[in-house]
Short mmCIF file of C-alpha atoms in Angstrom, two decimals:
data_model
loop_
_atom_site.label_atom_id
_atom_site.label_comp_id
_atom_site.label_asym_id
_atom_site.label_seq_id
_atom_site.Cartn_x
_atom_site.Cartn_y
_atom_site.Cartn_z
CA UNK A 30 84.49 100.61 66.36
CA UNK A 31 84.85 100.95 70.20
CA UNK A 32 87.33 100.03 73.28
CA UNK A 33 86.22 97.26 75.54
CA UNK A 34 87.56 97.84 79.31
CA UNK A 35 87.51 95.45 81.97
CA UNK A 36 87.64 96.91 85.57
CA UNK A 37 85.91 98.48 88.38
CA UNK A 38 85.08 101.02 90.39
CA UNK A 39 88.39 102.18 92.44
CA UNK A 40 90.93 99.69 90.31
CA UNK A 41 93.35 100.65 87.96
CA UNK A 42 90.66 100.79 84.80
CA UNK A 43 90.32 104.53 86.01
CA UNK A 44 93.02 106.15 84.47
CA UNK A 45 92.66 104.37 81.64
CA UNK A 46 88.68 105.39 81.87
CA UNK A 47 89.52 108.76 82.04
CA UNK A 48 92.36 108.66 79.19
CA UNK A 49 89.69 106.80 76.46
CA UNK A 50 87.35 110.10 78.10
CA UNK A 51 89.81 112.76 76.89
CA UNK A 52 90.47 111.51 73.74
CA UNK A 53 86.24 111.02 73.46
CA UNK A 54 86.73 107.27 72.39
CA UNK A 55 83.97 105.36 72.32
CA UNK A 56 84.02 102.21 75.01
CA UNK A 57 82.05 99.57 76.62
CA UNK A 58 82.67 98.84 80.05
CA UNK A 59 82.36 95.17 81.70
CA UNK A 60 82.79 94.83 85.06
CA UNK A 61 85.11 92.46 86.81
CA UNK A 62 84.83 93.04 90.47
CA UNK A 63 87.52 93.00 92.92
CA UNK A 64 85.81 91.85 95.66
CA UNK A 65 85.59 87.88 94.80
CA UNK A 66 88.62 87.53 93.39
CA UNK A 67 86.64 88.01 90.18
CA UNK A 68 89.70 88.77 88.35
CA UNK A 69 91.03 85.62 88.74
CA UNK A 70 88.50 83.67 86.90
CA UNK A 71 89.67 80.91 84.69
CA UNK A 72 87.55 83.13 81.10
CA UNK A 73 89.57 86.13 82.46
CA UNK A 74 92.88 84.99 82.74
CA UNK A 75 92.44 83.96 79.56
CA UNK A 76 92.26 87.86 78.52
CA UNK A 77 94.78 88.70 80.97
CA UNK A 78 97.03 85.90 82.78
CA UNK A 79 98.38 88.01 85.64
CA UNK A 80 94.52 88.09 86.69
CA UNK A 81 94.95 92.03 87.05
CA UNK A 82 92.71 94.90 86.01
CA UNK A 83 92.56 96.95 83.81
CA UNK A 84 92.60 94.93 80.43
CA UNK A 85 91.66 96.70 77.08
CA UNK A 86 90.93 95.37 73.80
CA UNK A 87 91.75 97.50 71.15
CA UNK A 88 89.00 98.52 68.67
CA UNK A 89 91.00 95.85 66.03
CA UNK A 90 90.68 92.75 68.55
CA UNK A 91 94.52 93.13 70.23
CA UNK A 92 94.47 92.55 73.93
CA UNK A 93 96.07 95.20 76.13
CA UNK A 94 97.15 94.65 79.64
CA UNK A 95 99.48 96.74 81.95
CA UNK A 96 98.42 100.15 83.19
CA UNK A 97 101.25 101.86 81.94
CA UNK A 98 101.80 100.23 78.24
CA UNK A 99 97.91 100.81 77.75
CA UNK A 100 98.10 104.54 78.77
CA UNK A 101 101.03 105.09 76.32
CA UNK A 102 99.60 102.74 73.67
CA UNK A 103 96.43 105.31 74.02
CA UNK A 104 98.81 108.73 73.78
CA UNK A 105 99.96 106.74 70.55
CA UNK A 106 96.33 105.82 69.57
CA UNK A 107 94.93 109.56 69.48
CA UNK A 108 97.44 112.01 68.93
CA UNK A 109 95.12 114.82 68.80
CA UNK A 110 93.97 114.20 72.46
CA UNK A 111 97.59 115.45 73.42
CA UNK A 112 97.67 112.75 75.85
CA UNK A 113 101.66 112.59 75.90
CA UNK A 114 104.15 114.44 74.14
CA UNK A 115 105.45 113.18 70.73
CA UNK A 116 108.48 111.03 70.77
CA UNK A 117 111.65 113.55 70.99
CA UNK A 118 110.30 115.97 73.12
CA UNK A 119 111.98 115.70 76.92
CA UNK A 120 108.69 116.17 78.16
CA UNK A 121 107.94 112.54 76.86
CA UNK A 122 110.73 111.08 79.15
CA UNK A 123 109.95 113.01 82.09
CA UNK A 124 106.28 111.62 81.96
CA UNK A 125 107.58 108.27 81.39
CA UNK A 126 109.80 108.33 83.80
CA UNK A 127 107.54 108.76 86.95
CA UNK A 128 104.97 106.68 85.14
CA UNK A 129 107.73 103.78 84.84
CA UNK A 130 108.26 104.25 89.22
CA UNK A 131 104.90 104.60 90.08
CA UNK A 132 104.33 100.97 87.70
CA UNK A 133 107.16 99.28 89.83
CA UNK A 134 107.77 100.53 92.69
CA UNK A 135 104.17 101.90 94.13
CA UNK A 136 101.93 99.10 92.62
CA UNK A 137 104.10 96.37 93.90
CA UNK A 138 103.02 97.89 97.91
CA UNK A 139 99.10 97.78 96.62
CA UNK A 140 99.27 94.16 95.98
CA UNK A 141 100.59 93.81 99.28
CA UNK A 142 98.02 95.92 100.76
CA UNK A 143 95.13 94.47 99.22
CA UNK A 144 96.28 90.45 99.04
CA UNK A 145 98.74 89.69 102.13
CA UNK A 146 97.61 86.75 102.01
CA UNK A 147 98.80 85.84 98.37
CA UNK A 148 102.62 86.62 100.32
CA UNK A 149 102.27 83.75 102.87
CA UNK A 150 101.21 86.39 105.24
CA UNK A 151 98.61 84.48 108.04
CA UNK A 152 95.39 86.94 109.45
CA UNK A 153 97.53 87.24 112.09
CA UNK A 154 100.06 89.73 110.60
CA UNK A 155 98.26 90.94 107.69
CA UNK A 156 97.79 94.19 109.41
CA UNK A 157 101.28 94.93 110.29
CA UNK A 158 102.15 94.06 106.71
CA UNK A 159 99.15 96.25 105.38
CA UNK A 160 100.47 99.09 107.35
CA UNK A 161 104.07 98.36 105.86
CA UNK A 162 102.97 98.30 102.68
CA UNK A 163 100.93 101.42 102.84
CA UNK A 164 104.05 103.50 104.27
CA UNK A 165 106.38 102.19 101.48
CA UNK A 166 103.65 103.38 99.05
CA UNK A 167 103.80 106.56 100.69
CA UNK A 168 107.42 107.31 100.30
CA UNK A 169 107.50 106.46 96.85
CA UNK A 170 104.84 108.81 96.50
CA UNK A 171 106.86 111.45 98.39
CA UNK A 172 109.54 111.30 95.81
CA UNK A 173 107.68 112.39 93.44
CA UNK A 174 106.54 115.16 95.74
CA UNK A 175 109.70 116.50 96.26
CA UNK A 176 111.60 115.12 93.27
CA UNK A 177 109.12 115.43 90.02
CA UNK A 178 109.52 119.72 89.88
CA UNK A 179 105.81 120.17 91.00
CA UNK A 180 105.26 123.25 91.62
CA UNK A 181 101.53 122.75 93.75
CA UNK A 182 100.87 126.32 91.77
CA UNK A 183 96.93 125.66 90.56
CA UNK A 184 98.02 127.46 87.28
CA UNK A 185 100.54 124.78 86.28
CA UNK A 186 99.96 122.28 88.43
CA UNK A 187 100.92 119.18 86.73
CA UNK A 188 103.94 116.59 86.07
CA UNK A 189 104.49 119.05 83.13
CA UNK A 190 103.62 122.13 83.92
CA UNK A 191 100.76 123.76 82.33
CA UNK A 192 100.62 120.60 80.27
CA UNK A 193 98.61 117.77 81.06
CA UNK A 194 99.34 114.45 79.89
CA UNK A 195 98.25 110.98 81.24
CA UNK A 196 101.09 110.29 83.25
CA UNK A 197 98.75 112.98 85.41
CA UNK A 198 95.70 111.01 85.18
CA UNK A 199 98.07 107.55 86.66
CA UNK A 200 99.73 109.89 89.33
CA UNK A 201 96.40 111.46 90.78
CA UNK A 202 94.62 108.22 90.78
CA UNK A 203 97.08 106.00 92.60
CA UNK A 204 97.69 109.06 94.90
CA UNK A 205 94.14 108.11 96.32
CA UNK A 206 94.78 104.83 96.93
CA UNK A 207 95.75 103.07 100.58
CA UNK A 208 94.97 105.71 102.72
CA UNK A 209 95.97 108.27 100.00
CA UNK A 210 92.30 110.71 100.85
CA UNK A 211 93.44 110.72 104.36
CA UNK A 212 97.14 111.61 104.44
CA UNK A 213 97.31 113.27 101.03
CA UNK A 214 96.68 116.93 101.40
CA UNK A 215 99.22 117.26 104.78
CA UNK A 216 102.29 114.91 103.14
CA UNK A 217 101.76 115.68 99.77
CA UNK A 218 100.61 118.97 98.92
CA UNK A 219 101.57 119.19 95.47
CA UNK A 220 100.12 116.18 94.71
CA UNK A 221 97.02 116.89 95.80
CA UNK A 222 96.74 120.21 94.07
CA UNK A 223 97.45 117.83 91.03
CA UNK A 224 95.29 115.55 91.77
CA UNK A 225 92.47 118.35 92.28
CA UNK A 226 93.35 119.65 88.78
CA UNK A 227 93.06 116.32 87.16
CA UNK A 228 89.56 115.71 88.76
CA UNK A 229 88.16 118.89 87.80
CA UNK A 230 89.18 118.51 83.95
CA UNK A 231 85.52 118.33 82.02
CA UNK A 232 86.02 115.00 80.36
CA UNK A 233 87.38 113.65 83.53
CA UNK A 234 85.29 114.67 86.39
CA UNK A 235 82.41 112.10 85.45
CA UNK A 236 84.80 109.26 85.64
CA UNK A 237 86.72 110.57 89.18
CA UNK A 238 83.29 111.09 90.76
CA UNK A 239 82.49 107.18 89.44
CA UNK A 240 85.68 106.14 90.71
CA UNK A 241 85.11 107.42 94.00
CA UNK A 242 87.96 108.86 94.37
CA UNK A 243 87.39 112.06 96.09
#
């Protein structure tokens, strides 16, 4: 039995992607493409009401929606991947933590960036609102930059340490987005030397180049 994974190319499927990759779960991908407003298709909101991506059906037929819960759900899923530490360990909460920031407070300033217009916002002042949104992204980002104990050290370069988890996989990705390729490696050096660790990883590196990401 197999995943099914809705997304696209740049969305928030990637992560999730990449996780099902390092555990070497067998998926099938179906496309729902951004551009269109795709998501927001009356047979997809069935799936997934908030008309968001990604959404995952389990290989038993339960629906999965929310980046974070379907990350964890998958650290759960295949304990042998070593996708998250086991409940108890401190690690755990420190990868939940960030993970639990980056779902409130970043992704909130991407919807903003990428649907002004769903705010009330006119043509006339998306920009300013775009660029807003894009520098409140950015400073959430720089918390974790300065407040996460990266160390930018390529020999233990992640959230963890030496230890990866998927809480990497969610960081690196949404460190990409609005901007992230341009302003990235000045602002946020030790996120980028994450983010090049994560991309590099064998069972990831497929899906980042996919992704586009960089």
């Amino acid at each position: 039995m197999k995943y099914i994974l809705y997304g696209d190319k740049g969305s928030g499927s990637g992560p999730v992607e990449m996780a099902l990759a390092e555990a070497g779960a067998e998926v099938e991908l179906r496309e729902v493409p951004l551009e269109g407003d795709h998501q927001r298709r009356a047979d997809y909101l069935e799936l997934n009401p908030m008309g968001r991506l990604p959404t995952l059906v389990l290989p038993g037929g339960m629906v999965m929606t929310e980046s974070l819960a379907i990350l964890v759900t998958l650290a759960d899923l295949h304990p042998e991947a070593g996708l998250l530490p086991p409940p108890g360990d401190l690690g755990r909460a420190t990868a939940l933590r960030w993970m639990a920031l980056l779902a409130g407070e970043f992704y909130p300033h991407v919807t903003r960036y990428d649907y002004p217009e769903r705010f009330g916002i006119g043509p006339d002042q998306a920009q300013p609102v775009k660029w807003r949104a894009q520098e409140m992204g950015q400073e959430v980002l720089g918390v974790i930059e300065r407040h996460a104990g990266l160390t930018g050290d390529a020999a233990a370069p992640f959230l963890l340490g030496e230890r990866f988890s998927v809480a990497d996989l969610y960081l690196a990705v949404l460190s990409r987005w609005m901007g992230g390729r341009v302003w990235t490696p000045e602002n946020l050096p030790k996120l980028e030397v994450l983010a090049r660790a994560v991309a590099v990883r064998p069972a990831v590196a497929p899906v980042w180049d996919r992704h586009g990401l960089g």
